[in-house]
PDB file of C-alpha atoms in Angstrom:
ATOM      1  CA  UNK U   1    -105.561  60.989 101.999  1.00 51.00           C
ATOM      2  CA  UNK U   2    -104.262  57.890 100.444  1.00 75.00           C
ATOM      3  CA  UNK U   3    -106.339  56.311  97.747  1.00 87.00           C
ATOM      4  CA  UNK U   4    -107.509  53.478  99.773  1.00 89.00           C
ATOM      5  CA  UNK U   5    -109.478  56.234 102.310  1.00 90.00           C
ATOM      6  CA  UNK U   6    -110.634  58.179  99.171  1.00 92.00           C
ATOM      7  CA  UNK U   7    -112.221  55.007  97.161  1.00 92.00           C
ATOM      8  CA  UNK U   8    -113.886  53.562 100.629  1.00 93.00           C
ATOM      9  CA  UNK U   9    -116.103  56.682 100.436  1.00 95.00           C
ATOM     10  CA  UNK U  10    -117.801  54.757  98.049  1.00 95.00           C
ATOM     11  CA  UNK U  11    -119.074  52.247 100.613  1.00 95.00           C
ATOM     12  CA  UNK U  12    -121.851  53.937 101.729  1.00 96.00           C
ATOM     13  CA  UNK U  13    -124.963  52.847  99.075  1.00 96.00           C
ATOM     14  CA  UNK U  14    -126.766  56.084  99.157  1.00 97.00           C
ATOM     15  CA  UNK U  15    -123.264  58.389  98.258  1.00 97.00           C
ATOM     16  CA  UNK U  16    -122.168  55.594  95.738  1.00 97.00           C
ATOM     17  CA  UNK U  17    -125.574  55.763  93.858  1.00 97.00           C
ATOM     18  CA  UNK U  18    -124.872  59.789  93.934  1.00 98.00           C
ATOM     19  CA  UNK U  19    -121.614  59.010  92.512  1.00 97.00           C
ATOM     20  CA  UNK U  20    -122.250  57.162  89.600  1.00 96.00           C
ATOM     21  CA  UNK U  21    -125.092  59.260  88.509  1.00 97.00           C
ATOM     22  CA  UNK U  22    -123.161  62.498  88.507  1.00 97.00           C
ATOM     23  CA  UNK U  23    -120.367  60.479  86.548  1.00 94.00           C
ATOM     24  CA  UNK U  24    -122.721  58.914  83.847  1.00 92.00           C
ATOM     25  CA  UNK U  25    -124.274  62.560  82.999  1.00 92.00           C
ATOM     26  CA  UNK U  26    -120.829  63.672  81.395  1.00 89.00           C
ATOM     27  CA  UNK U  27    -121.447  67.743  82.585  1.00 92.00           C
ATOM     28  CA  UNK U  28    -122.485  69.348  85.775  1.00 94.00           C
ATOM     29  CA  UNK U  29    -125.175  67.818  87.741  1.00 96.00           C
ATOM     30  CA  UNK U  30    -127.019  69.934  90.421  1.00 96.00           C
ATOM     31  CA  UNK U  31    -128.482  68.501  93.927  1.00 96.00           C
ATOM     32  CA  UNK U  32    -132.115  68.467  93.153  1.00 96.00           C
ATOM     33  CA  UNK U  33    -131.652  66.291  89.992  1.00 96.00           C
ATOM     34  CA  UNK U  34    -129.134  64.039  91.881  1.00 97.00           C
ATOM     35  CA  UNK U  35    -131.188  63.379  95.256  1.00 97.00           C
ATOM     36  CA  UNK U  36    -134.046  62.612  92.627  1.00 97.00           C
ATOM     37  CA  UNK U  37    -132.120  60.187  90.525  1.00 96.00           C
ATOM     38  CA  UNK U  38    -130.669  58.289  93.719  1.00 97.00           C
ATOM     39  CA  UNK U  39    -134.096  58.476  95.616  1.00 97.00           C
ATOM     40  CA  UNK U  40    -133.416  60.923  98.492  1.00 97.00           C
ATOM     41  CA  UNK U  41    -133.472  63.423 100.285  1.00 97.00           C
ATOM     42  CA  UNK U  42    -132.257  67.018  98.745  1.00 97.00           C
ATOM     43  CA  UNK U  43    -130.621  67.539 101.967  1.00 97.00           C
ATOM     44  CA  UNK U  44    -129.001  64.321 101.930  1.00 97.00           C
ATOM     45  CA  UNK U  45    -127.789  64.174  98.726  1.00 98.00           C
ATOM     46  CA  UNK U  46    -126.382  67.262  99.436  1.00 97.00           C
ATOM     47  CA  UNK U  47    -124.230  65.669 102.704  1.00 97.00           C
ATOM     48  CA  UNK U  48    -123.050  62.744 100.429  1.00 98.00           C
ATOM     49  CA  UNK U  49    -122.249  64.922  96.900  1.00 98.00           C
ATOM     50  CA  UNK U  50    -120.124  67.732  99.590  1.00 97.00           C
ATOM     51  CA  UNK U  51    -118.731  64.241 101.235  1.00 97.00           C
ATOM     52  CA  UNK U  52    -117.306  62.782  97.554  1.00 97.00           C
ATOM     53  CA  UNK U  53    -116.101  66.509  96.745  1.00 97.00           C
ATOM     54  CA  UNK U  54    -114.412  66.901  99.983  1.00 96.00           C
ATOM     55  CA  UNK U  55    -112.480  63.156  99.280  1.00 95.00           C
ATOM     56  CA  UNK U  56    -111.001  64.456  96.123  1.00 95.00           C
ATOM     57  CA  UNK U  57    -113.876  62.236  94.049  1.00 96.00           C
ATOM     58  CA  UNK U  58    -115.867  65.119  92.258  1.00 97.00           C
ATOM     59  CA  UNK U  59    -115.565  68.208  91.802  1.00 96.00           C
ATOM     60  CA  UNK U  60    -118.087  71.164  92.678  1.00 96.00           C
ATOM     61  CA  UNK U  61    -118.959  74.833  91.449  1.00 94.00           C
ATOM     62  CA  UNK U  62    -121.861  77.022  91.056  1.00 91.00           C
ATOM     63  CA  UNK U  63    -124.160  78.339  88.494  1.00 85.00           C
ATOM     64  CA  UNK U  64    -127.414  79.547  87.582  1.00 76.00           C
ATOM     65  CA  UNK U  65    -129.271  76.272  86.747  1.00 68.00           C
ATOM     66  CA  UNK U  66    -132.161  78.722  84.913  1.00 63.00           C
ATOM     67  CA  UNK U  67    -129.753  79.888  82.316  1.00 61.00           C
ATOM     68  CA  UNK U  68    -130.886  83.536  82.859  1.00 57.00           C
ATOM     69  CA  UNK U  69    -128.211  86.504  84.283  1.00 60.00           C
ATOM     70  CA  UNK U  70    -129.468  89.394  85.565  1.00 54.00           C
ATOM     71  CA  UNK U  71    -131.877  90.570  88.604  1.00 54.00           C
ATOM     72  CA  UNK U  72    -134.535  87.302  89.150  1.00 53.00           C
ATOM     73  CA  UNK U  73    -132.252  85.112  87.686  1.00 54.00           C
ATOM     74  CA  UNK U  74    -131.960  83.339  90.751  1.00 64.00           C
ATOM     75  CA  UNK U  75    -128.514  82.251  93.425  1.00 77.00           C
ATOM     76  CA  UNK U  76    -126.200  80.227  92.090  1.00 86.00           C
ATOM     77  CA  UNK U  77    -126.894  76.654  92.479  1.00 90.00           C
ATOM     78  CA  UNK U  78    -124.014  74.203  93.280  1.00 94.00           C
ATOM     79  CA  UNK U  79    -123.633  71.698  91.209  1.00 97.00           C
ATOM     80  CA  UNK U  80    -120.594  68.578  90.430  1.00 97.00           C
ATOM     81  CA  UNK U  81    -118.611  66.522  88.098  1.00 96.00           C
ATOM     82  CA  UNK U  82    -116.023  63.885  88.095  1.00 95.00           C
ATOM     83  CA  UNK U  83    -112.635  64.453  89.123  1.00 94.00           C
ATOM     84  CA  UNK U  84    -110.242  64.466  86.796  1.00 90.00           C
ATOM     85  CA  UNK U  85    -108.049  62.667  89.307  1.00 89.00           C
ATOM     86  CA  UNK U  86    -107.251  58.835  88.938  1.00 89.00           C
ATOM     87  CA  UNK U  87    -107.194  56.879  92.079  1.00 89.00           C
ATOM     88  CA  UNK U  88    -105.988  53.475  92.284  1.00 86.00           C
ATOM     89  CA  UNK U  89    -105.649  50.390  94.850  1.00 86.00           C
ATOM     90  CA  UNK U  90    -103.326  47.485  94.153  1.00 87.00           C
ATOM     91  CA  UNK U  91    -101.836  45.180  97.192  1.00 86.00           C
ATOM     92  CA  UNK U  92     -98.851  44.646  97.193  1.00 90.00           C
ATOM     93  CA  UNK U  93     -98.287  47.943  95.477  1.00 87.00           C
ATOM     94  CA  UNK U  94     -97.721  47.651  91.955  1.00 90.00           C
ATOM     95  CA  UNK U  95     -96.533  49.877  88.951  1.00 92.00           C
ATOM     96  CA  UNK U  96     -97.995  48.825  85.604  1.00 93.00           C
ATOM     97  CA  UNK U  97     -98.456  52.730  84.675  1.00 93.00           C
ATOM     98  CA  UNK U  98     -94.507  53.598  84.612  1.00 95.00           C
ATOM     99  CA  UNK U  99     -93.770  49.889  82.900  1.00 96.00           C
ATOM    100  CA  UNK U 100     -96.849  50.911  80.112  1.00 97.00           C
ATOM    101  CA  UNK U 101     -95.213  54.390  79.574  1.00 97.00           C
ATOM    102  CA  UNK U 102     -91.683  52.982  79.190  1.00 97.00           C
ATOM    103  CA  UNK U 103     -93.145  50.136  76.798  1.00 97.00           C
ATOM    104  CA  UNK U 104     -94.820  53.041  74.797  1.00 97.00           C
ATOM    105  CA  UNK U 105     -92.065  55.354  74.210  1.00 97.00           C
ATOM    106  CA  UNK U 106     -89.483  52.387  73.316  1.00 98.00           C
ATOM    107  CA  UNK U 107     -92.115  51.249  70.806  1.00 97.00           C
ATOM    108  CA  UNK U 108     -93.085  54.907  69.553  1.00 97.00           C
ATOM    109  CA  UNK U 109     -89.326  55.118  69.291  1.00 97.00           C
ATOM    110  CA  UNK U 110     -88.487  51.964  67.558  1.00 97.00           C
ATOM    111  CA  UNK U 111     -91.764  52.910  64.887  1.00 97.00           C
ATOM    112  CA  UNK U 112     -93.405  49.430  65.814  1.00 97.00           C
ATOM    113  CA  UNK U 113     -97.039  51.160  65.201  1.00 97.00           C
ATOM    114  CA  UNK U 114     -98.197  48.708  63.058  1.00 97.00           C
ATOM    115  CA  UNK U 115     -96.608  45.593  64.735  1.00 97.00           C
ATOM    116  CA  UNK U 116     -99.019  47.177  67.735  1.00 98.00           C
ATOM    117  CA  UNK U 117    -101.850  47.996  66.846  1.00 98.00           C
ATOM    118  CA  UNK U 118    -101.703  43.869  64.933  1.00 98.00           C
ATOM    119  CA  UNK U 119    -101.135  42.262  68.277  1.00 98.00           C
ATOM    120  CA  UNK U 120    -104.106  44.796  69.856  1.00 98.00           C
ATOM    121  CA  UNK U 121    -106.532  43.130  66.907  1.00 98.00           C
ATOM    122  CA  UNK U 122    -105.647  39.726  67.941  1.00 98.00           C
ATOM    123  CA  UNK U 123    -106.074  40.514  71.550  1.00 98.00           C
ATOM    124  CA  UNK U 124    -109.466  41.802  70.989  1.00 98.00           C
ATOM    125  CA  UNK U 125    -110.285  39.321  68.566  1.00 97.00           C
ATOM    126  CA  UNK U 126    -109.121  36.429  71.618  1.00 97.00           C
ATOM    127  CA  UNK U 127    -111.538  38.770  74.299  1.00 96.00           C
ATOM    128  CA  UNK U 128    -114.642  38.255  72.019  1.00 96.00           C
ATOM    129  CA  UNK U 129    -113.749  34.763  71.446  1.00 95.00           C
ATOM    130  CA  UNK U 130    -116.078  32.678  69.344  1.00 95.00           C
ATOM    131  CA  UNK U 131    -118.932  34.965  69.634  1.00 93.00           C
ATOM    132  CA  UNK U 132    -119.982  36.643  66.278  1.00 94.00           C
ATOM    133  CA  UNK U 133    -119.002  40.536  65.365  1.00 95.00           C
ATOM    134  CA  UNK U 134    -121.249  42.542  67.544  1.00 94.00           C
ATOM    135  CA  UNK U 135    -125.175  42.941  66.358  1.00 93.00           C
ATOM    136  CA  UNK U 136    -125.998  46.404  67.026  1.00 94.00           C
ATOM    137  CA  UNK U 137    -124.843  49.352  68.730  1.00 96.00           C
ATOM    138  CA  UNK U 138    -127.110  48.458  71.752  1.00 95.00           C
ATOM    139  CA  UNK U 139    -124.430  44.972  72.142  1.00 96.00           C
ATOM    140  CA  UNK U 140    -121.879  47.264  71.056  1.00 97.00           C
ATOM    141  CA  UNK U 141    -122.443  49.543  74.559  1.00 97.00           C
ATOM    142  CA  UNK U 142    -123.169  46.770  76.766  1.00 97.00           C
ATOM    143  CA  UNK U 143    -119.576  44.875  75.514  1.00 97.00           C
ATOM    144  CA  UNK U 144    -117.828  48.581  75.899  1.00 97.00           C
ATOM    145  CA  UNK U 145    -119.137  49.170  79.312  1.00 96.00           C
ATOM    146  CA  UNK U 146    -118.003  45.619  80.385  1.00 96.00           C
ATOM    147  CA  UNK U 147    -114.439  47.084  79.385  1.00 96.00           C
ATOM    148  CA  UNK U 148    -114.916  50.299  81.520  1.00 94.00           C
ATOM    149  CA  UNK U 149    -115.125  52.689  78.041  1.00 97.00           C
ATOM    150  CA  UNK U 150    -118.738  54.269  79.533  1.00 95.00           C
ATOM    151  CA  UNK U 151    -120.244  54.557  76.724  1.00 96.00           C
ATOM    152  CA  UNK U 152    -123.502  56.741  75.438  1.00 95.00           C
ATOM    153  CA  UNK U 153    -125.685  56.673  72.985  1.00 94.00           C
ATOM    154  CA  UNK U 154    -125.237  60.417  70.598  1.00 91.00           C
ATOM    155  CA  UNK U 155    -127.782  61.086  68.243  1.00 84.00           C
ATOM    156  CA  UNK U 156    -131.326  61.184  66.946  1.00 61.00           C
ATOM    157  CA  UNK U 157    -131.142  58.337  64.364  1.00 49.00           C
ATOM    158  CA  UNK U 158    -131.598  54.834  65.199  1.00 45.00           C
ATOM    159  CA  UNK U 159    -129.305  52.157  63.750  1.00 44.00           C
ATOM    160  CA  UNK U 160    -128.437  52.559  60.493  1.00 45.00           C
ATOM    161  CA  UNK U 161    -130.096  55.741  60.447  1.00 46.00           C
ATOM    162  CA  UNK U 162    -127.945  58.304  57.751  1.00 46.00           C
ATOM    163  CA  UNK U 163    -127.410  61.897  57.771  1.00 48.00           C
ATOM    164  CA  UNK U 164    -126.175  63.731  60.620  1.00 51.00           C
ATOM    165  CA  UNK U 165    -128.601  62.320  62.812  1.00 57.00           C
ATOM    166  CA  UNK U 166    -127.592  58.952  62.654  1.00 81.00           C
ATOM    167  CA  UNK U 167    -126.735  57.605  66.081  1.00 91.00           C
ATOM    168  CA  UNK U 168    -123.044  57.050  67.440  1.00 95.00           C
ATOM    169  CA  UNK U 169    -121.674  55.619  70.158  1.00 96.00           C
ATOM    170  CA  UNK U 170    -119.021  57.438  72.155  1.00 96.00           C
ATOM    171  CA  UNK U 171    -117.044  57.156  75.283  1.00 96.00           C
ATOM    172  CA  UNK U 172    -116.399  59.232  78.063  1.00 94.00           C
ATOM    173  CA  UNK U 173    -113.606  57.073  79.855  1.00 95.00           C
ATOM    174  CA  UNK U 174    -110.485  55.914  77.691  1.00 95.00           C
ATOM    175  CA  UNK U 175    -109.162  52.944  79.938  1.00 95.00           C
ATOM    176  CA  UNK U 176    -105.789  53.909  78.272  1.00 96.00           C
ATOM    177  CA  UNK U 177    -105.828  57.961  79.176  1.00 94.00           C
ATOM    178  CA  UNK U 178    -102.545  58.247  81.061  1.00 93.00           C
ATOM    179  CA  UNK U 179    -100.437  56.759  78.757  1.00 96.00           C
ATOM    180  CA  UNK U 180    -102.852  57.821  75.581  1.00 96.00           C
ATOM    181  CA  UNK U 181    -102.002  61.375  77.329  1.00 94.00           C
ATOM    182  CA  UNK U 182     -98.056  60.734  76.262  1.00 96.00           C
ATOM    183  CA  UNK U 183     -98.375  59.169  73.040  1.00 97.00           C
ATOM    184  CA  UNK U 184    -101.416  59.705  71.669  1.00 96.00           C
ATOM    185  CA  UNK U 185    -100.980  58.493  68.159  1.00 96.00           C
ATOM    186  CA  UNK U 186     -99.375  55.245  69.460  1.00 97.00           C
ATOM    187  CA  UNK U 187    -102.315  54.297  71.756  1.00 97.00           C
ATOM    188  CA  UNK U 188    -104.957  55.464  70.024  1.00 97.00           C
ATOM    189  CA  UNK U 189    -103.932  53.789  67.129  1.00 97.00           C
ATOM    190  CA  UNK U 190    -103.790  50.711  69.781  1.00 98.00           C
ATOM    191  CA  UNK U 191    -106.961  51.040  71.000  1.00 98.00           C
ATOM    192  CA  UNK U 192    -108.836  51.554  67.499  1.00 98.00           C
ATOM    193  CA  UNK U 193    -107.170  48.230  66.580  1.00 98.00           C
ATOM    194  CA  UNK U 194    -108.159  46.159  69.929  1.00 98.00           C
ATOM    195  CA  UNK U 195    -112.174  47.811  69.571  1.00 98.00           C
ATOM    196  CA  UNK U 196    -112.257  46.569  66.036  1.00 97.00           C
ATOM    197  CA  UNK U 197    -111.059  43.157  67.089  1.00 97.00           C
ATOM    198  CA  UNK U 198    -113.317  43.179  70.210  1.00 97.00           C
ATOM    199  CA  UNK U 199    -116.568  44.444  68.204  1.00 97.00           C
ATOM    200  CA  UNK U 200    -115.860  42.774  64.968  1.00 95.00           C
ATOM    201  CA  UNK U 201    -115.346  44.288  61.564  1.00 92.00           C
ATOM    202  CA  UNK U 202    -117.476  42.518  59.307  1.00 92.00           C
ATOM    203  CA  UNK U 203    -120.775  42.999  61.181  1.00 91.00           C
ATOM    204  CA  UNK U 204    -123.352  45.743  61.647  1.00 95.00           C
ATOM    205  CA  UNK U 205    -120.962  48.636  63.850  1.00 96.00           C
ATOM    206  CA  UNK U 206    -117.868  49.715  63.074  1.00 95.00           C
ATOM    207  CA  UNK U 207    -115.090  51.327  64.900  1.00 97.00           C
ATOM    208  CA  UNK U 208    -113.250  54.733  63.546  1.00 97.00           C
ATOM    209  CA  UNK U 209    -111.310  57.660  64.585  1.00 96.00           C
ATOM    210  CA  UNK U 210    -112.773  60.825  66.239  1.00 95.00           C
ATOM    211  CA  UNK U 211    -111.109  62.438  69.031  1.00 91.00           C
ATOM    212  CA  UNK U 212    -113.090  64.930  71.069  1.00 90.00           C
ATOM    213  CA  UNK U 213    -111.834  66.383  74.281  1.00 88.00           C
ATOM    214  CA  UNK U 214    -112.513  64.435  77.677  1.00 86.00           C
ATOM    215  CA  UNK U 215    -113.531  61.362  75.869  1.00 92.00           C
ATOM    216  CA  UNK U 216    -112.248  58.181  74.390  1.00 95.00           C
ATOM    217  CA  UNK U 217    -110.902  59.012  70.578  1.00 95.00           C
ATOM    218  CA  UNK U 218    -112.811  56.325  69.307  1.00 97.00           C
ATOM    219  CA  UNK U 219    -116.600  56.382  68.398  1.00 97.00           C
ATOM    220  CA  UNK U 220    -118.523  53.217  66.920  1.00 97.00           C
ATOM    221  CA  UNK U 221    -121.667  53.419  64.869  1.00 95.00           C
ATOM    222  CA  UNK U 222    -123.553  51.344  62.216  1.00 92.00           C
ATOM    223  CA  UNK U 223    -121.431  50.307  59.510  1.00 81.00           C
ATOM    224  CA  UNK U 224    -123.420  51.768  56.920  1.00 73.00           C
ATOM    225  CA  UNK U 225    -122.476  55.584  58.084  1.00 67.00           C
ATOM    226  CA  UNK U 226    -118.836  54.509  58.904  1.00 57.00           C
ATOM    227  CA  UNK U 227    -116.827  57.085  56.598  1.00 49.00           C
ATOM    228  CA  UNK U 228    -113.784  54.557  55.790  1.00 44.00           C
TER     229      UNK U 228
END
């Protein structure tokens, strides 16, 4: 299926709805709990969640939503996640992803990390513009989401909250993960240095280092708990 026919599946309301509530859960979601967040139908739901799977959009299993094993534990519910497949439109076609990667190892090469991760600062420092360093991690999430990061809200604490309650904000989408996939250090060097720019780094939040499998390697929180 090319990737045009797989992202159109997304044009019906109802299975687009399903779609980005499974996706903003980060872990497996099960059909009752998605036809109740999208308003429908268990039945339904089921149709569109089986429809994304089939087009390569999620992914599906089964387990025992009770958490119990054993005799009256219950049949295996089926239940989905995102892909872990990218999928991609551009007409004409286009190839930024090979020209990124060869741009990446010639400057990994060349040990022009620094020179980098300055021009990524300025370049989030020219996206946020005149607008003052971010205000809170609430402005924080709603400027990361505009940039496709998908960010969420870990934590008991509120803002400025210490211990290891205190809230963070962490990502599950890295707009950078092919490439951060090859040269991690590089890019996520890059992208530390273009959040910091874009959020600011004389306000409230900061931006550091913490790399966690399936999400971004970058986590913001209130300046006051930041550990640099």
């Amino acid at each position: 299926m090319e990737d045009i026919d797989t992202i159109a599946v997304l044009q019906d309301p109802v299975r687009r709805r399903l779609y980005e509530y499974v996706v903003a859960q980060g872990r497996e979601v099960g059909r009752n709990e998605a036809a109740e967040a999208a308003g429908v139908a268990r039945t339904l739901a089921a149709h569109h969640l089986d429809r994304l799977a089939e087009a390569g959009l999620l992914e599906s299993g089964s387990r025992r939503l009770t958490g119990r094993s054993g005799p009256g534990a219950g049949r295996p519910a089926k239940v989905y996640t995102r892909a872990r497949t990218e999928w991609a439109v551009s007409l004409p076609a286009r190839d930024y992803r090979t020209a990124a990667e060869l741009l990446a190892e010639a400057a990994e090469h060349a040990g022009l990390d620094a020179g980098l991760c300055a021009a990524a600062r300025r370049r989030g420092e020219a996206l946020r513009g005149s607008a003052a360093p971010c205000g809170g991690l609430e402005e924080a999430m709603e400027v990361l989401a505009a940039r496709g990061y998908e960010p969420h809200l870990e934590g008991e604490g509120a803002d400025g909250a210490a211990g290891p309650a205190a809230a963070v904000v962490r990502m599950r989408n890295c707009p950078f993960h092919s490439v951060a996939e090859r040269f991690p250090p590089l890019v996520c060097g890059m992208n530390l240095a273009l959040l910091e720019g874009l959020l600011g780094t004389d306000g409230p939040v900061s931006a550091r280092m913490d790399a966690r499998p399936g999400e971004c390697c970058v986590v913001v929180e209130s300046s006051k708990n930041n550990r640099h």
